[in-house]
Amino acid sequence: MPDMERALVRCNDLKMYYPLKGGVFSRVLNHVRAVDGVDLSIYKGETLGLVGESGCGKSSLGRVILNLESPSAGEVFFRDIRLSEASRQQQIELRRQMQIVFQDPYSSLNPRKTVETIIGEPFLIHNLGTRQEKLRKVRLVMDQVGLPQNFINRYPHEFSGGQRQRVGIARALMLEPAFIVCDEPVSALDVSVQAQVLNLLADLQDEYDLTYLFVSHDLSVVEHFSDRVAVMYLGRLVELAPRELIYGKPLHPYTQALLSACPIPIPRRDRHRIILQGDVPSPINPPRGCHFSTRCPQVMPVCREEVPAMKEAVQGHFVRCFLYSADKSESAGKAA
Amino acid sequence: MTPAAVASVDQDIPRKSFVALAWRRFLRHHLAIIGALIVVVLVLMAVLAPWLAPRDPNRVDIMSAREGPSKEHVLGCDVVGRDVLSRLIYGTRVSLSVGLVAVAIGVLIGTLLGCLAGYFGGWADMIISRLIDAVLSFPPLMLILVIVGLLGPRLFNIMLVLGLLGWPQVARIVRGQILAVREEQYVLSSRAVGAGSRRIILTDVLPNIMSPIIVDSTFGVARAILIEAGLSFLGMGVQPPTASWGNMLNDAQSLSILESMSWMWVPPGLMIFLATISINFVGDGLRDALDPKLN
Amino acid sequence: MEPASVLSVRGLTTVFKTDLGVVRAVDKLDLEIPARATLGIVGESGCGKSTVGLSIMKLIPSPPGRISGGEIYFENRDLLRLNNRAMRRIRGRRISMIFQEPMTSLNPVRRVGETIIEVISLHYGLPRKEARRKAIEALESIRIPEPEIRINDYPHEMSGGMRQRIMIALAICCKPELVIADEPTTALDVTIQAQILSLLDQIQKETGTAIVLITHDLGVIAENADQVAVMYAGQLVEYADTFSLFQEPLHPYTQGLMLSVPRPGGGGKKKHRLNVIPGSVPNLLRIAPGCRFAQRCPEAVEKCYQKEPALIPQSGGRTVRCWRYA
């Protein structure tokens, strides 16, 4: 793992298990293992992309990192402050430092509040100044995200998806955070609007030295927008590398399948497709051993028995797969 | 995006707030408009009763007892010679005030408890939900009769009882709505910027669940009016000499009156019917107007 | 040489009544759907592409919508003139549709087999045992393992990908001439999407059914469509075969769209700013004279604001609605 000291945000063996209640007395029957042991570091100023399909746990991971939910196990550190032990004062301060932009512009804004209220609320909640100062800052932030000033008294339902997303971004900026989790911020938008919002996010990052965790299922967008990319499958990270390495030479079979499945706007009928069989297993009962073993085209006997560890295969390129484990022959011998 | 959503993207379409849009939808409901007009007339009758009523409603005049409609008494007199028309007009006050106050009490209690149950869940939800079930299991008529019998048939007691019987329905609606709204992204967004529970409930949750509460309240007013009329008819509600449509019907109970002196029971009966049905029409119109799915 | 068309749309106009006025979701659309091939209809939200599919099936919710003009020729008959009974015989049997959300398109209280058997019985009039056999065949053809068991499942017991396969089975069980797929994979994961699109491709090769693939995803179009129709603000703005369209997009909207999509190997946000089409989609309630894209077009000239261009034929069977190519 890279030098853990300089990271802005750090996760240690993070687990998020949601209990499933059932039966007459609402007993806990089982758990949804949304996040199943994640180690991650995010460095100041970078954009870390997090890709995965539905049910992989990427949204849960984002929320746990932001302290919107408490992890079932493991720790999150923000600037070396352990979130689980933060005092109330620290927690309030941390709220200001870490913000989130949501996916669905149609439900992430309260339909009964005006733009001014929505954007200005964080300012009021944290008592950052007078009403005039708030108004001034709201107008300023609206300019920065490209919202016309006369929108200030309107309601969300009067706007398009792209404009609503800008309102959400403006709201996140009010507290001048250092770190923003972008949870599928452009997935619900049209292609041409996506481009606008992505350019905006990039500009804001330059101007305010922001650090992003960019969560998305859209591989081309993540490739465009991120510096490093982490691939998640059923609650675990399976690959982590700088952008060019992941897209140029993906190592993990899942990443390879994902990339080959991703449609590219270049007509080529001869494209080599790795079509995975079957469906994604349920996070309630993940497979033993490597979570991907049930669908992996290159599965080996050891994969079904043991969980591979995250190893640095090439400089800066980490992968969790027995294909790249130095000791795989040893385990294969044991399993045989 | 629906075609309508695309159409309203442009900036220079005059913007319409929720109230304006809802008002437009309401206006398309012809029955609701008629109902609303009747309700307005009733409210005016109640407020302006002292000026509208031709006579003192409680003035007894044995000489004119059981007289039919005439020039002096447009709707005739009742068994003790009181002017039916004036009693009818004053009766509006009773009915409307019972309806409004009973519903207000029910909504206040119901919203508070429903909020606690829905937002905080856990023990609060368990206790309050069982309380709701308990109150709803009581046969309402018996409860009303018992309590009114114990506390005495005063107007306020009736309002109180109706409110206490009505709150569980409101609480259930509120609880259900909150359970849905609680998971909305904008609530999560408020938590993400550091809002506390109180702010979230007051500014995020409540404004978005008002619609079903308003609709249910409207129907609740109609229900309360009917129950009050029924109680007064049974002699357990508003006592004479105060005029109420229900006790006017009570006074008209004998067979001979029913057969030959229809001016004593038809007008109050008609008023009850009119009030109830017009309020129900308004409620229907509101339900459609406030339905967010039509946005 | 022009391929034979399985369906011809002429001058189709579909309107919707809204609180703020009448919106022409599809405006005098002309479209030929080639037989035995896949026609992709691509465009962004509100461009009318889904409305075209629903109009062909005559499934426009009425009110508030209404097909107000045009003709749709299928097997020498104008579908818009057919009565309900005749149309019902066509839906599901000769022309069928696959929707975006498989969960809400399948009746949750019915076993999936029942739904398929019902369609088969309806159109073929077969006794139940026969219909059931055909239903199992249909499930086999979409590569569902253990079809005799899966046929008794309920929708909620299946994954999204499986449900979409069931939808496809429903659509093809009566061997239609045309299948309209409205964003069939938008709600699915990328790896499942690949499975489904590959399945549709295989079905087309085996049965020769024509497919209309409606999507907003240029990548899906590039890899699965033979011909492409680009729609904007209710109109067709460009039509070409896939290769030509991506090699050399003619209409400025198509060009702008392709440039706003991140390309693999593009260098990332630091080196490459995504192209942005300025402004936003025009308000369909107040359509200005002239070309609908003029306000946002980098190449607009005065004529563009005054007169609306018609579809101008180009070489190779292409058409484009732009004065630059007159």
XYZ file of N, CA and C in Angstrom, chain A residues 29-106:
234
model
N -31.901 -12.049 10.747
C -31.750 -13.339 10.083
C -30.406 -13.469 9.385
N -29.995 -12.343 8.794
C -28.853 -12.407 7.900
C -28.328 -10.993 7.713
N -27.273 -10.882 6.964
C -26.751 -9.546 6.710
C -26.513 -9.339 5.232
N -26.752 -8.109 4.798
C -26.314 -7.732 3.461
C -24.900 -7.206 3.617
N -23.951 -7.895 2.996
C -22.563 -7.453 3.179
C -22.224 -6.443 2.095
N -22.657 -5.233 2.323
C -22.473 -4.215 1.297
C -20.994 -3.890 1.108
N -20.287 -3.693 2.219
C -18.852 -3.413 2.155
C -18.181 -4.498 2.976
N -17.268 -5.229 2.350
C -16.769 -6.433 2.993
C -15.255 -6.403 3.149
N -14.745 -5.391 3.802
C -13.316 -5.324 4.022
C -12.619 -4.477 2.967
N -12.678 -3.172 3.121
C -12.065 -2.275 2.128
C -10.959 -1.464 2.783
N -9.782 -1.487 2.165
C -8.682 -0.607 2.555
C -8.472 0.374 1.431
N -8.419 1.626 1.772
C -8.339 2.624 0.707
C -7.698 3.890 1.234
N -6.923 4.541 0.406
C -6.411 5.868 0.759
C -6.712 6.836 -0.365
N -7.127 8.006 0.010
C -7.406 9.036 -0.991
C -6.522 10.231 -0.662
N -5.770 10.679 -1.651
C -4.785 11.732 -1.419
C -5.307 13.087 -1.814
N -4.751 14.099 -1.157
C -5.237 15.449 -1.358
C -5.072 15.872 -2.807
N -6.125 16.417 -3.362
C -6.054 16.947 -4.725
C -6.329 15.936 -5.808
N -6.444 14.651 -5.440
C -6.641 13.677 -6.509
C -8.114 13.405 -6.715
N -8.406 12.759 -7.841
C -9.748 12.240 -8.058
C -9.625 10.728 -8.114
N -10.234 10.076 -7.132
C -10.227 8.618 -7.131
C -11.558 8.140 -7.677
N -11.509 7.406 -8.768
C -12.745 6.883 -9.333
C -13.056 5.544 -8.702
N -14.326 5.307 -8.447
C -14.748 4.034 -7.865
C -15.800 3.450 -8.793
N -15.468 2.360 -9.466
C -16.440 1.760 -10.389
C -16.887 0.405 -9.900
N -18.084 0.053 -10.321
C -18.612 -1.253 -9.994
C -20.054 -1.271 -10.434
N -20.620 -2.443 -10.477
C -22.015 -2.547 -10.897
C -22.934 -2.478 -9.698
N -24.221 -2.623 -9.938
C -25.154 -2.442 -8.832
C -24.932 -3.535 -7.803
N -25.041 -3.171 -6.537
C -24.863 -4.145 -5.477
C -23.425 -4.345 -5.067
N -22.487 -3.635 -5.701
C -21.088 -3.841 -5.325
C -20.733 -3.098 -4.052
N -21.574 -2.163 -3.639
C -21.322 -1.478 -2.375
C -20.675 -0.123 -2.517
N -20.539 0.379 -3.736
C -19.802 1.633 -3.867
C -20.520 2.807 -3.225
N -21.852 2.854 -3.340
C -22.564 3.962 -2.704
C -22.481 3.865 -1.190
N -22.595 2.646 -0.664
C -22.478 2.461 0.786
C -21.117 2.918 1.258
N -20.107 2.552 0.488
C -18.752 2.950 0.868
C -18.652 4.467 0.951
N -19.201 5.138 -0.029
C -19.169 6.598 -0.033
C -19.819 7.172 1.214
N -20.966 6.604 1.599
C -21.664 7.146 2.771
C -20.929 6.860 4.066
N -20.304 5.711 4.147
C -19.579 5.401 5.373
C -18.375 6.321 5.498
N -17.708 6.559 4.393
C -16.551 7.458 4.428
C -16.965 8.841 4.899
N -18.162 9.247 4.522
C -18.631 10.573 4.908
C -19.212 10.614 6.305
N -19.186 9.507 7.003
C -19.742 9.469 8.347
C -21.261 9.662 8.352
N -21.906 9.358 7.245
C -23.365 9.396 7.244
C -23.920 8.101 7.811
N -23.054 7.084 7.834
C -23.451 5.825 8.467
C -22.230 5.315 9.209
N -22.493 4.614 10.308
C -21.358 4.067 11.051
C -21.010 2.694 10.523
N -19.734 2.425 10.299
C -19.367 1.111 9.767
C -19.599 0.013 10.782
N -19.845 -1.180 10.278
C -20.013 -2.319 11.184
C -18.662 -2.720 11.777
N -17.606 -2.488 11.000
C -16.262 -2.788 11.502
C -15.290 -1.928 10.721
N -14.095 -1.782 11.250
C -13.095 -1.001 10.536
C -13.164 0.474 10.887
N -12.235 1.243 10.336
C -12.131 2.646 10.688
C -12.013 3.514 9.461
N -12.490 4.734 9.603
C -12.263 5.756 8.591
C -11.503 6.889 9.268
N -10.459 7.349 8.601
C -9.693 8.482 9.134
C -9.794 9.640 8.175
N -10.067 10.816 8.703
C -10.013 12.019 7.884
C -8.939 12.909 8.474
N -7.936 13.194 7.683
C -6.782 13.937 8.187
C -6.317 13.349 9.515
N -6.242 12.037 9.544
C -5.766 11.339 10.734
C -6.672 11.444 11.946
N -7.859 11.999 11.808
C -8.832 11.946 12.910
C -9.666 10.694 12.700
N -9.740 9.890 13.735
C -10.517 8.660 13.647
C -11.995 9.046 13.772
N -12.791 8.809 12.760
C -14.177 9.281 12.754
C -14.996 8.708 13.901
N -14.764 7.459 14.241
C -15.599 6.833 15.267
C -15.336 7.429 16.642
N -14.171 8.080 16.810
C -13.870 8.646 18.127
C -13.935 10.158 18.129
N -14.443 10.739 17.068
C -14.457 12.203 16.997
C -15.458 12.770 17.989
N -15.088 13.883 18.619
C -15.995 14.533 19.562
C -17.089 15.235 18.773
N -18.113 15.686 19.470
C -19.208 16.372 18.777
C -18.692 17.576 18.022
N -17.803 18.298 18.642
C -17.255 19.481 17.997
C -16.516 19.104 16.724
N -15.712 18.046 16.846
C -14.966 17.586 15.682
C -15.906 17.102 14.594
N -16.959 16.448 15.010
C -17.892 15.922 14.015
C -18.534 17.048 13.219
N -18.884 18.119 13.916
C -19.482 19.251 13.219
C -18.473 19.844 12.245
N -17.241 19.955 12.700
C -16.201 20.499 11.825
C -15.977 19.586 10.622
N -16.006 18.281 10.893
C -15.797 17.329 9.809
C -16.913 17.418 8.777
N -18.146 17.659 9.253
C -19.270 17.817 8.332
C -18.968 18.863 7.291
N -18.267 19.908 7.731
C -17.989 20.995 6.803
C -16.922 20.594 5.797
N -16.050 19.713 6.210
C -14.927 19.365 5.348
C -15.282 18.340 4.293
N -16.271 17.511 4.581
C -16.601 16.429 3.671
C -18.032 16.580 3.197
N -18.229 16.668 1.909
C -19.571 16.855 1.384
C -19.884 15.831 0.304
N -21.140 15.862 -0.145
C -21.552 14.847 -1.123
C -22.452 15.467 -2.184
N -22.283 15.000 -3.402
C -23.196 15.377 -4.483
C -23.919 14.104 -4.895
N -25.237 14.158 -4.922
C -26.010 12.949 -5.134
C -26.294 12.663 -6.588
N -26.776 11.436 -6.790
C -27.014 10.979 -8.146
C -28.263 11.573 -8.765
N -29.349 11.486 -8.031
C -30.623 11.747 -8.684
C -31.045 13.188 -8.498
N -30.905 14.004 -9.528
C -31.251 15.410 -9.337
C -32.741 15.597 -9.094
N -33.510 14.565 -9.339
C -34.945 14.732 -9.167
C -35.406 14.433 -7.758
